[in-house]
Amino acid sequence: MRIGISCYSTFGGSGVVATEVGKALAARGHEVHILSPSVPPRLLGFEDRINFHEVRATTYPLFEDAPYSIALGSKMADVAEHHGLEIIHAHYAIPHAMAALLARMAVPRLKVVTTLHGTDITVVGSDPSYLPMVRMAIRESDGVTAVSEYLRDETMRTFGVDREIDVIGNFVEPPGQERPDCRAWLAPKSTAVLTHISNFRPVKRVMDVLKVFERVRAEVPVRLVMVGDGPDRVEAEAYCRDRGFASEVRFTGKQLDIGTVLACSDVFLLPSATESFGLAALEAMGHRVPVIASRVGGLPEVVRHGVDGFLEPVGDVDAMAADAVEILRDDTRRRAMGLAARERALGTFAEGPIVDRYEALYRRVLGHA
Ligand code: GMT
């Protein structure tokens, strides 16, 4: 098949899922064209059958903002026309799904598959300024997927749509390559490592991560690694300085190779206000790291409470800290949880079977099934 994939070029989340799906499809012999405002970080190497198209919205003095959605729709139509695309797979509804529908009007043989990831439904998508168009995109796409049952149900409830939505979760590959042992870079000997990875947006509740750490450090020797960047980083760093533990918290900024950090972590923290799936939690689990997260959204579909981590109410930093102390004080328990987590991540959420499901969906919408 000849498939176009439209996504944001993020270090995590939908950008990673879209790029890894594209790479896996290319490895299976399909021709893949990725369309994004800049090269997605996971696409930096040269790979066979995978092509990148940069989307740029030309500006003009009359425009208040450059119309990116139209530039994207134009690019999709152009690539579809000249490379014979059969499908556009839009990752994150806004604006990728609407742009794909515009491209389908220009190139009527195109089929549109939309994957809903999270805030495109739960936060921005339900804002009145976008809701009617998101609803239309969900109704008019030839195939729609959501990354968890929670997100599928939430989509039907919020948009009042009654159509088939396939639930296809995020996925991970087995952490194959040898990695440098970075434990000594992160913490002194016999000191545990807590890790958080996110885009530091309000929905991630990074201040809760610090409050959990503050409580844990009163009980056991521990360091905190904060990977990523975003609007709440400045406040988070200031908090660490004000509370006098800045030297115990390492803010790494955005990292492409999160595997190296995860391989040296003892517990992963994800206290989000909402999370449709929680790819970062799954990646931690794939590296045998137990997860402590909020019992919210799709996270209970990923993390089993008491088996591969713990789930607590949003904002309950005392309970999350108590869980972390419990894991860190019992090495046997921590290892057992880590093993269970890895088994679940690489079993239920293995790349191969998940990409099979996307492939099957493409064939279905093309009428090949
Ligand atoms: O929705 C977002 O905040 C961003 C989005 C993304 O584009 O990275 O993240 C969502 O998609 C991920 C990949 O499917 C999920 O693992 C995340 O849980 C989800 N984020 C939220 O729901 C907050």
mmCIF file of C-alpha atoms and ligand atoms in Angstrom:
data_model
loop_
_atom_site.group_PDB
_atom_site.id
_atom_site.type_symbol
_atom_site.label_atom_id
_atom_site.label_comp_id
_atom_site.label_asym_id
_atom_site.label_seq_id
_atom_site.Cartn_x
_atom_site.Cartn_y
_atom_site.Cartn_z
ATOM 1 C CA MET A 1 0.000 0.000 0.000
ATOM 2 C CA ARG A 2 1.015 3.645 -0.403
ATOM 3 C CA ILE A 3 0.263 5.427 2.849
ATOM 4 C CA GLY A 4 0.553 9.067 3.936
ATOM 5 C CA ILE A 5 0.977 9.725 7.661
ATOM 6 C CA SER A 6 0.273 13.142 9.093
ATOM 7 C CA CYS A 7 1.494 14.018 12.601
ATOM 8 C CA TYR A 8 3.194 16.543 14.853
ATOM 9 C CA SER A 9 6.934 16.127 15.206
ATOM 10 C CA THR A 10 6.929 15.572 18.962
ATOM 11 C CA PHE A 11 9.481 13.733 21.104
ATOM 12 C CA GLY A 12 6.731 11.662 22.687
ATOM 13 C CA GLY A 13 3.079 10.692 22.321
ATOM 14 C CA SER A 14 1.307 10.852 18.968
ATOM 15 C CA GLY A 15 4.423 11.944 17.049
ATOM 16 C CA VAL A 16 6.261 8.841 18.242
ATOM 17 C CA VAL A 17 3.320 6.491 17.615
ATOM 18 C CA ALA A 18 2.817 7.886 14.076
ATOM 19 C CA THR A 19 6.510 7.681 13.186
ATOM 20 C CA GLU A 20 6.973 4.175 14.589
ATOM 21 C CA VAL A 21 3.851 2.947 12.743
ATOM 22 C CA GLY A 22 5.300 4.473 9.563
ATOM 23 C CA LYS A 23 8.694 2.822 10.070
ATOM 24 C CA ALA A 24 7.093 -0.543 10.802
ATOM 25 C CA LEU A 25 4.876 -0.311 7.698
ATOM 26 C CA ALA A 26 7.891 0.581 5.531
ATOM 27 C CA ALA A 27 9.772 -2.411 6.960
ATOM 28 C CA ARG A 28 6.806 -4.559 5.837
ATOM 29 C CA GLY A 29 7.191 -3.323 2.258
ATOM 30 C CA HIS A 30 4.620 -0.501 2.131
ATOM 31 C CA GLU A 31 5.548 2.927 0.745
ATOM 32 C CA VAL A 32 5.195 5.541 3.483
ATOM 33 C CA HIS A 33 5.108 9.342 3.226
ATOM 34 C CA ILE A 34 5.247 11.303 6.478
ATOM 35 C CA LEU A 35 3.894 14.869 6.476
ATOM 36 C CA SER A 36 4.748 17.170 9.368
ATOM 37 C CA PRO A 37 5.940 20.749 10.029
ATOM 38 C CA SER A 38 9.451 19.438 10.808
ATOM 39 C CA VAL A 39 11.205 16.060 10.788
ATOM 40 C CA PRO A 40 9.882 13.925 13.667
ATOM 41 C CA PRO A 41 12.818 13.119 15.986
ATOM 42 C CA ARG A 42 12.359 9.357 15.553
ATOM 43 C CA LEU A 43 12.751 9.713 11.761
ATOM 44 C CA LEU A 44 16.254 11.078 11.699
ATOM 45 C CA GLY A 45 17.942 8.050 10.090
ATOM 46 C CA PHE A 46 17.590 7.213 6.384
ATOM 47 C CA GLU A 47 15.203 4.307 5.911
ATOM 48 C CA ASP A 48 14.036 2.495 2.798
ATOM 49 C CA ARG A 49 10.500 3.187 1.498
ATOM 50 C CA ILE A 50 9.970 6.060 3.923
ATOM 51 C CA ASN A 51 9.823 9.669 2.740
ATOM 52 C CA PHE A 52 9.396 12.932 4.571
ATOM 53 C CA HIS A 53 7.441 15.979 3.357
ATOM 54 C CA GLU A 54 7.780 19.254 5.248
ATOM 55 C CA VAL A 55 4.570 21.253 5.540
ATOM 56 C CA ARG A 56 5.014 25.036 5.516
ATOM 57 C CA ALA A 57 2.178 27.546 5.589
ATOM 58 C CA THR A 58 3.109 30.570 3.496
ATOM 59 C CA THR A 59 2.164 33.774 5.198
ATOM 60 C CA TYR A 60 0.745 36.968 3.682
ATOM 61 C CA PRO A 61 0.223 40.429 5.237
ATOM 62 C CA LEU A 62 -3.546 39.938 5.050
ATOM 63 C CA PHE A 63 -3.509 36.803 7.223
ATOM 64 C CA GLU A 64 -3.556 37.123 10.997
ATOM 65 C CA ASP A 65 -2.130 33.579 11.194
ATOM 66 C CA ALA A 66 -0.698 31.432 8.418
ATOM 67 C CA PRO A 67 -3.413 28.858 7.556
ATOM 68 C CA TYR A 68 -1.505 25.645 8.402
ATOM 69 C CA SER A 69 -4.529 23.379 7.948
ATOM 70 C CA ILE A 70 -4.947 24.468 4.327
ATOM 71 C CA ALA A 71 -1.224 24.139 3.624
ATOM 72 C CA LEU A 72 -1.369 20.627 5.106
ATOM 73 C CA GLY A 73 -4.441 19.679 3.052
ATOM 74 C CA SER A 74 -2.691 21.007 -0.081
ATOM 75 C CA LYS A 75 0.470 19.048 0.691
ATOM 76 C CA MET A 76 -1.561 15.883 1.305
ATOM 77 C CA ALA A 77 -3.394 16.320 -2.023
ATOM 78 C CA ASP A 78 -0.134 17.004 -3.857
ATOM 79 C CA VAL A 79 1.679 13.984 -2.365
ATOM 80 C CA ALA A 80 -1.399 11.788 -2.924
ATOM 81 C CA GLU A 81 -1.585 12.847 -6.557
ATOM 82 C CA HIS A 82 2.082 12.454 -7.408
ATOM 83 C CA HIS A 83 2.934 9.410 -5.281
ATOM 84 C CA GLY A 84 -0.316 7.540 -5.767
ATOM 85 C CA LEU A 85 -1.303 7.528 -2.085
ATOM 86 C CA GLU A 86 -4.290 5.352 -1.238
ATOM 87 C CA ILE A 87 -4.628 6.336 2.413
ATOM 88 C CA ILE A 88 -3.913 9.280 4.666
ATOM 89 C CA HIS A 89 -3.540 8.251 8.295
ATOM 90 C CA ALA A 90 -4.107 11.376 10.399
ATOM 91 C CA HIS A 91 -2.647 11.200 13.916
ATOM 92 C CA TYR A 92 -4.311 13.667 16.329
ATOM 93 C CA ALA A 93 -7.558 15.055 14.960
ATOM 94 C CA ILE A 94 -6.712 18.760 15.018
ATOM 95 C CA PRO A 95 -6.015 19.754 12.272
ATOM 96 C CA HIS A 96 -4.731 16.571 10.608
ATOM 97 C CA ALA A 97 -8.090 14.824 10.185
ATOM 98 C CA MET A 98 -9.815 17.927 8.762
ATOM 99 C CA ALA A 99 -6.888 18.550 6.393
ATOM 100 C CA ALA A 100 -7.088 14.919 5.217
ATOM 101 C CA LEU A 101 -10.804 15.331 4.484
ATOM 102 C CA LEU A 102 -9.997 18.429 2.395
ATOM 103 C CA ALA A 103 -7.361 16.400 0.524
ATOM 104 C CA ARG A 104 -9.936 13.658 -0.084
ATOM 105 C CA MET A 105 -12.193 16.241 -1.755
ATOM 106 C CA ALA A 106 -9.317 17.079 -4.098
ATOM 107 C CA VAL A 107 -8.298 13.436 -4.666
ATOM 108 C CA PRO A 108 -11.517 11.412 -4.270
ATOM 109 C CA ARG A 109 -9.875 7.964 -4.326
ATOM 110 C CA LEU A 110 -8.044 8.776 -1.034
ATOM 111 C CA LYS A 111 -9.271 7.065 2.119
ATOM 112 C CA VAL A 112 -8.857 8.770 5.488
ATOM 113 C CA VAL A 113 -8.014 6.960 8.727
ATOM 114 C CA THR A 114 -7.988 9.114 11.864
ATOM 115 C CA THR A 115 -6.321 8.112 15.128
ATOM 116 C CA LEU A 116 -7.569 9.991 18.186
ATOM 117 C CA HIS A 117 -4.810 10.349 20.768
ATOM 118 C CA GLY A 118 -6.043 12.288 23.767
ATOM 119 C CA THR A 119 -6.367 16.005 24.226
ATOM 120 C CA ASP A 120 -7.668 16.262 20.642
ATOM 121 C CA ILE A 121 -10.816 14.842 22.273
ATOM 122 C CA THR A 122 -10.626 15.487 26.003
ATOM 123 C CA VAL A 123 -9.287 19.051 26.127
ATOM 124 C CA VAL A 124 -8.942 21.022 22.874
ATOM 125 C CA GLY A 125 -11.317 18.951 20.768
ATOM 126 C CA SER A 126 -14.214 19.527 23.117
ATOM 127 C CA ASP A 127 -13.610 23.295 23.190
ATOM 128 C CA PRO A 128 -16.533 24.999 21.385
ATOM 129 C CA SER A 129 -14.091 26.640 18.968
ATOM 130 C CA TYR A 130 -13.152 23.221 17.545
ATOM 131 C CA LEU A 131 -15.943 20.811 18.517
ATOM 132 C CA PRO A 132 -18.129 20.973 15.363
ATOM 133 C CA MET A 133 -15.150 20.317 13.082
ATOM 134 C CA VAL A 134 -13.758 17.490 15.249
ATOM 135 C CA ARG A 135 -17.217 15.872 15.256
ATOM 136 C CA MET A 136 -17.415 16.187 11.482
ATOM 137 C CA ALA A 137 -13.915 14.688 11.082
ATOM 138 C CA ILE A 138 -14.846 11.715 13.274
ATOM 139 C CA ARG A 139 -18.056 11.136 11.316
ATOM 140 C CA GLU A 140 -16.534 11.539 7.862
ATOM 141 C CA SER A 141 -13.250 9.618 8.231
ATOM 142 C CA ASP A 142 -13.290 6.226 6.513
ATOM 143 C CA GLY A 143 -11.786 4.617 9.617
ATOM 144 C CA VAL A 144 -11.320 5.921 13.165
ATOM 145 C CA THR A 145 -9.170 4.511 15.947
ATOM 146 C CA ALA A 146 -8.772 5.527 19.588
ATOM 147 C CA VAL A 147 -5.786 4.562 21.725
ATOM 148 C CA SER A 148 -7.888 3.188 24.608
ATOM 149 C CA GLU A 149 -11.409 2.074 25.420
ATOM 150 C CA TYR A 150 -11.666 5.079 27.688
ATOM 151 C CA LEU A 151 -10.933 7.423 24.769
ATOM 152 C CA ARG A 152 -13.385 5.638 22.479
ATOM 153 C CA ASP A 153 -16.167 5.971 25.080
ATOM 154 C CA GLU A 154 -15.237 9.582 25.796
ATOM 155 C CA THR A 155 -15.348 10.368 22.062
ATOM 156 C CA MET A 156 -18.818 8.883 21.676
ATOM 157 C CA ARG A 157 -20.049 10.714 24.764
ATOM 158 C CA THR A 158 -18.519 14.121 23.993
ATOM 159 C CA PHE A 159 -19.338 14.247 20.297
ATOM 160 C CA GLY A 160 -22.515 12.199 20.280
ATOM 161 C CA VAL A 161 -21.138 10.097 17.434
ATOM 162 C CA ASP A 162 -22.312 6.559 16.924
ATOM 163 C CA ARG A 163 -19.872 4.902 14.577
ATOM 164 C CA GLU A 164 -17.330 2.124 14.672
ATOM 165 C CA ILE A 165 -14.140 3.204 16.448
ATOM 166 C CA ASP A 166 -11.374 0.602 16.657
ATOM 167 C CA VAL A 167 -9.382 0.612 19.890
ATOM 168 C CA ILE A 168 -5.697 0.206 18.991
ATOM 169 C CA GLY A 169 -3.328 0.944 21.869
ATOM 170 C CA ASN A 170 0.139 2.443 21.872
ATOM 171 C CA PHE A 171 2.997 -0.026 21.548
ATOM 172 C CA VAL A 172 6.646 -0.606 22.428
ATOM 173 C CA GLU A 173 9.533 -2.534 20.972
ATOM 174 C CA PRO A 174 11.752 -4.685 23.194
ATOM 175 C CA PRO A 175 14.633 -2.504 24.458
ATOM 176 C CA GLY A 176 17.259 -4.241 22.320
ATOM 177 C CA GLN A 177 20.472 -2.287 22.173
ATOM 178 C CA GLU A 178 23.226 -2.222 24.814
ATOM 179 C CA ARG A 179 23.062 1.059 26.699
ATOM 180 C CA PRO A 180 25.603 2.956 28.782
ATOM 181 C CA ASP A 181 25.089 2.428 32.506
ATOM 182 C CA CYS A 182 24.086 5.957 33.496
ATOM 183 C CA ARG A 183 23.128 5.226 37.089
ATOM 184 C CA ALA A 184 26.318 6.803 38.416
ATOM 185 C CA TRP A 185 25.529 9.988 36.431
ATOM 186 C CA LEU A 186 22.133 10.270 38.066
ATOM 187 C CA ALA A 187 22.576 9.259 41.679
ATOM 188 C CA PRO A 188 25.243 8.382 44.266
ATOM 189 C CA LYS A 189 25.726 4.695 45.129
ATOM 190 C CA SER A 190 22.823 2.976 46.945
ATOM 191 C CA THR A 191 20.491 5.821 46.038
ATOM 192 C CA ALA A 192 17.255 5.161 44.177
ATOM 193 C CA VAL A 193 16.187 6.948 40.987
ATOM 194 C CA LEU A 194 12.644 8.241 40.382
ATOM 195 C CA THR A 195 11.907 9.327 36.820
ATOM 196 C CA HIS A 196 9.271 11.432 35.074
ATOM 197 C CA ILE A 197 9.054 12.009 31.311
ATOM 198 C CA SER A 198 6.573 14.400 29.725
ATOM 199 C CA ASN A 199 5.951 17.574 27.763
ATOM 200 C CA PHE A 200 5.589 19.530 31.057
ATOM 201 C CA ARG A 201 2.118 20.757 30.149
ATOM 202 C CA PRO A 202 -0.408 21.474 32.943
ATOM 203 C CA VAL A 203 -2.177 18.154 32.220
ATOM 204 C CA LYS A 204 0.977 16.294 33.389
ATOM 205 C CA ARG A 205 0.895 17.853 36.894
ATOM 206 C CA VAL A 206 4.678 18.067 37.165
ATOM 207 C CA MET A 207 4.378 19.859 40.523
ATOM 208 C CA ASP A 208 2.844 16.644 41.877
ATOM 209 C CA VAL A 209 5.948 14.790 40.722
ATOM 210 C CA LEU A 210 8.055 17.151 42.845
ATOM 211 C CA LYS A 211 5.719 16.844 45.837
ATOM 212 C CA VAL A 212 5.939 13.069 45.658
ATOM 213 C CA PHE A 213 9.727 13.293 45.463
ATOM 214 C CA GLU A 214 9.803 15.688 48.424
ATOM 215 C CA ARG A 215 7.942 13.140 50.550
ATOM 216 C CA VAL A 216 9.990 10.164 49.361
ATOM 217 C CA ARG A 217 13.340 11.886 49.987
ATOM 218 C CA ALA A 218 12.340 12.278 53.645
ATOM 219 C CA GLU A 219 12.182 8.460 53.904
ATOM 220 C CA VAL A 220 14.802 6.922 51.586
ATOM 221 C CA PRO A 221 17.946 8.042 49.727
ATOM 222 C CA VAL A 222 16.653 9.053 46.303
ATOM 223 C CA ARG A 223 17.209 11.304 43.280
ATOM 224 C CA LEU A 224 14.716 12.554 40.692
ATOM 225 C CA VAL A 225 15.212 12.764 36.919
ATOM 226 C CA MET A 226 12.844 15.022 34.978
ATOM 227 C CA VAL A 227 13.008 14.382 31.228
ATOM 228 C CA GLY A 228 11.323 16.696 28.711
ATOM 229 C CA ASP A 229 10.458 20.342 28.405
ATOM 230 C CA GLY A 230 7.395 22.546 28.262
ATOM 231 C CA PRO A 231 5.487 25.392 29.878
ATOM 232 C CA ASP A 232 5.703 24.184 33.494
ATOM 233 C CA ARG A 233 9.434 23.503 33.590
ATOM 234 C CA VAL A 234 10.440 26.963 34.846
ATOM 235 C CA GLU A 235 8.031 26.763 37.801
ATOM 236 C CA ALA A 236 9.209 23.221 38.554
ATOM 237 C CA GLU A 237 12.876 24.204 38.608
ATOM 238 C CA ALA A 238 12.106 27.231 40.797
ATOM 239 C CA TYR A 239 10.228 24.995 43.265
ATOM 240 C CA CYS A 240 13.257 22.709 43.616
ATOM 241 C CA ARG A 241 15.509 25.705 44.310
ATOM 242 C CA ASP A 242 13.073 27.282 46.797
ATOM 243 C CA ARG A 243 12.696 24.005 48.703
ATOM 244 C CA GLY A 244 16.457 23.476 48.827
ATOM 245 C CA PHE A 245 16.688 20.202 46.875
ATOM 246 C CA ALA A 246 17.686 21.448 43.414
ATOM 247 C CA SER A 247 20.942 19.470 43.544
ATOM 248 C CA GLU A 248 18.927 16.242 43.895
ATOM 249 C CA VAL A 249 16.801 16.799 40.797
ATOM 250 C CA ARG A 250 18.188 16.538 37.295
ATOM 251 C CA PHE A 251 16.237 18.326 34.527
ATOM 252 C CA THR A 252 17.594 16.787 31.327
ATOM 253 C CA GLY A 253 15.406 18.617 28.780
ATOM 254 C CA LYS A 254 14.102 16.730 25.741
ATOM 255 C CA GLN A 255 15.876 13.431 25.116
ATOM 256 C CA LEU A 256 15.601 11.202 22.091
ATOM 257 C CA ASP A 257 17.063 8.184 23.876
ATOM 258 C CA ILE A 258 14.788 7.817 26.882
ATOM 259 C CA GLY A 259 15.733 4.127 27.069
ATOM 260 C CA THR A 260 19.083 4.937 28.644
ATOM 261 C CA VAL A 261 17.444 6.901 31.469
ATOM 262 C CA LEU A 262 14.695 4.315 31.960
ATOM 263 C CA ALA A 263 17.234 1.499 32.150
ATOM 264 C CA CYS A 264 18.677 3.266 35.234
ATOM 265 C CA SER A 265 15.343 4.100 36.887
ATOM 266 C CA ASP A 266 13.677 2.381 39.844
ATOM 267 C CA VAL A 267 10.201 3.940 39.707
ATOM 268 C CA PHE A 268 8.375 5.968 37.035
ATOM 269 C CA LEU A 269 5.931 8.714 38.089
ATOM 270 C CA LEU A 270 2.995 9.851 35.933
ATOM 271 C CA PRO A 271 0.502 11.778 38.107
ATOM 272 C CA SER A 272 -1.410 13.276 35.121
ATOM 273 C CA ALA A 273 -4.796 14.980 35.407
ATOM 274 C CA THR A 274 -5.877 12.917 32.414
ATOM 275 C CA GLU A 275 -4.124 10.488 30.117
ATOM 276 C CA SER A 276 -5.853 8.626 27.323
ATOM 277 C CA PHE A 277 -3.170 5.935 27.299
ATOM 278 C CA GLY A 278 0.169 7.010 28.794
ATOM 279 C CA LEU A 279 2.857 6.008 26.292
ATOM 280 C CA ALA A 280 5.638 7.128 28.648
ATOM 281 C CA ALA A 281 4.326 4.728 31.315
ATOM 282 C CA LEU A 282 4.315 1.886 28.790
ATOM 283 C CA GLU A 283 7.885 2.709 27.755
ATOM 284 C CA ALA A 284 8.952 2.610 31.413
ATOM 285 C CA MET A 285 7.223 -0.763 31.827
ATOM 286 C CA GLY A 286 9.082 -2.074 28.779
ATOM 287 C CA HIS A 287 12.303 -1.283 30.676
ATOM 288 C CA ARG A 288 11.144 -3.154 33.811
ATOM 289 C CA VAL A 289 10.311 0.019 35.704
ATOM 290 C CA PRO A 290 7.214 -0.078 37.952
ATOM 291 C CA VAL A 291 4.849 2.846 37.370
ATOM 292 C CA ILE A 292 3.032 5.018 39.910
ATOM 293 C CA ALA A 293 0.293 6.935 38.122
ATOM 294 C CA SER A 294 -3.120 8.537 38.492
ATOM 295 C CA ARG A 295 -6.150 6.279 38.285
ATOM 296 C CA VAL A 296 -7.544 8.227 35.384
ATOM 297 C CA GLY A 297 -8.459 7.919 31.697
ATOM 298 C CA GLY A 298 -6.874 4.971 29.928
ATOM 299 C CA LEU A 299 -4.098 4.425 32.499
ATOM 300 C CA PRO A 300 -5.936 1.540 34.234
ATOM 301 C CA GLU A 301 -5.968 -0.231 30.842
ATOM 302 C CA VAL A 302 -2.162 -0.075 30.849
ATOM 303 C CA VAL A 303 -0.982 -0.280 34.482
ATOM 304 C CA ARG A 304 -2.422 -2.992 36.765
ATOM 305 C CA HIS A 305 -2.678 -1.661 40.318
ATOM 306 C CA GLY A 306 -0.489 -3.710 42.678
ATOM 307 C CA VAL A 307 0.951 -5.813 39.826
ATOM 308 C CA ASP A 308 3.121 -3.624 37.640
ATOM 309 C CA GLY A 309 2.762 -0.447 39.629
ATOM 310 C CA PHE A 310 0.205 1.542 41.584
ATOM 311 C CA LEU A 311 -2.721 3.782 40.625
ATOM 312 C CA GLU A 312 -3.915 6.530 42.962
ATOM 313 C CA PRO A 313 -6.491 9.330 42.756
ATOM 314 C CA VAL A 314 -5.374 12.421 40.831
ATOM 315 C CA GLY A 315 -3.493 14.760 43.181
ATOM 316 C CA ASP A 316 -3.042 12.224 45.999
ATOM 317 C CA VAL A 317 0.682 12.852 46.386
ATOM 318 C CA ASP A 318 0.739 11.260 49.868
ATOM 319 C CA ALA A 319 -0.517 7.925 48.523
ATOM 320 C CA MET A 320 1.849 8.085 45.536
ATOM 321 C CA ALA A 321 4.804 8.807 47.830
ATOM 322 C CA ALA A 322 3.821 5.943 50.165
ATOM 323 C CA ASP A 323 3.691 3.602 47.132
ATOM 324 C CA ALA A 324 7.136 4.730 46.002
ATOM 325 C CA VAL A 325 8.623 4.222 49.462
ATOM 326 C CA GLU A 326 7.018 0.760 49.629
ATOM 327 C CA ILE A 327 8.580 -0.240 46.304
ATOM 328 C CA LEU A 328 11.974 1.261 47.085
ATOM 329 C CA ARG A 329 12.226 -0.407 50.487
ATOM 330 C CA ASP A 330 11.536 -3.864 49.080
ATOM 331 C CA ASP A 331 13.954 -4.800 46.347
ATOM 332 C CA THR A 332 12.324 -8.182 45.712
ATOM 333 C CA ARG A 333 8.930 -6.528 45.221
ATOM 334 C CA ARG A 334 10.395 -3.851 42.976
ATOM 335 C CA ARG A 335 12.039 -6.451 40.744
ATOM 336 C CA ALA A 336 8.879 -8.575 40.599
ATOM 337 C CA MET A 337 6.772 -5.560 39.646
ATOM 338 C CA GLY A 338 9.325 -4.566 37.051
ATOM 339 C CA LEU A 339 9.255 -8.034 35.492
ATOM 340 C CA ALA A 340 5.443 -8.120 35.462
ATOM 341 C CA ALA A 341 5.428 -4.661 33.870
ATOM 342 C CA ARG A 342 7.838 -5.711 31.160
ATOM 343 C CA GLU A 343 5.869 -8.863 30.412
ATOM 344 C CA ARG A 344 2.677 -6.861 30.056
ATOM 345 C CA ALA A 345 4.261 -4.128 27.912
ATOM 346 C CA LEU A 346 5.967 -6.530 25.525
ATOM 347 C CA GLY A 347 3.027 -8.957 25.496
ATOM 348 C CA THR A 348 -0.214 -6.980 25.319
ATOM 349 C CA PHE A 349 1.368 -3.909 23.710
ATOM 350 C CA ALA A 350 3.981 -5.447 21.396
ATOM 351 C CA GLU A 351 4.626 -3.595 18.151
ATOM 352 C CA GLY A 352 3.958 -6.476 15.711
ATOM 353 C CA PRO A 353 0.319 -7.294 16.589
ATOM 354 C CA ILE A 354 -0.585 -3.609 16.919
ATOM 355 C CA VAL A 355 0.808 -2.734 13.488
ATOM 356 C CA ASP A 356 -1.067 -5.802 12.133
ATOM 357 C CA ARG A 357 -4.259 -4.162 13.319
ATOM 358 C CA TYR A 358 -3.537 -0.863 11.539
ATOM 359 C CA GLU A 359 -2.691 -2.793 8.379
ATOM 360 C CA ALA A 360 -5.950 -4.744 8.633
ATOM 361 C CA LEU A 361 -7.881 -1.491 9.079
ATOM 362 C CA TYR A 362 -6.258 0.023 5.969
ATOM 363 C CA ARG A 363 -7.218 -3.056 3.948
ATOM 364 C CA ARG A 364 -10.757 -2.839 5.279
ATOM 365 C CA VAL A 365 -11.247 0.813 4.319
ATOM 366 C CA LEU A 366 -9.728 0.120 0.898
ATOM 367 C CA GLY A 367 -12.196 -2.726 0.466
ATOM 368 C CA HIS A 368 -9.398 -5.344 0.297
ATOM 369 C CA ALA A 369 -10.424 -7.227 3.420
HETATM 370 O O1 GMT B 1 -3.026 14.683 23.943
HETATM 371 C C1 GMT B 1 -1.938 15.169 24.234
HETATM 372 O O2 GMT B 1 -1.695 15.877 25.222
HETATM 373 C C2 GMT B 1 -0.813 14.958 23.363
HETATM 374 C C3 GMT B 1 -0.831 13.603 22.814
HETATM 375 C C4 GMT B 1 0.289 13.594 21.877
HETATM 376 O O3 GMT B 1 0.075 14.081 20.785
HETATM 377 O O4 GMT B 1 1.369 13.193 22.246
HETATM 378 O O5 GMT B 1 -0.713 12.605 23.857
HETATM 379 C C5 GMT B 1 -1.721 11.675 23.872
HETATM 380 O O6 GMT B 1 -1.362 10.664 22.953
HETATM 381 C C6 GMT B 1 -0.434 9.691 23.410
HETATM 382 C C7 GMT B 1 -0.166 8.725 22.259
HETATM 383 O O7 GMT B 1 -1.322 8.078 21.858
HETATM 384 C C8 GMT B 1 -0.986 9.003 24.648
HETATM 385 O O8 GMT B 1 -0.095 7.984 25.097
HETATM 386 C C9 GMT B 1 -1.157 10.048 25.741
HETATM 387 O O9 GMT B 1 -1.753 9.445 26.862
HETATM 388 C C10 GMT B 1 -2.059 11.172 25.249
HETATM 389 N N1 GMT B 1 -2.032 12.276 26.222
HETATM 390 C C11 GMT B 1 -3.101 12.604 26.950
HETATM 391 O O10 GMT B 1 -4.164 12.020 26.870
HETATM 392 C C12 GMT B 1 -2.910 13.727 27.892
#
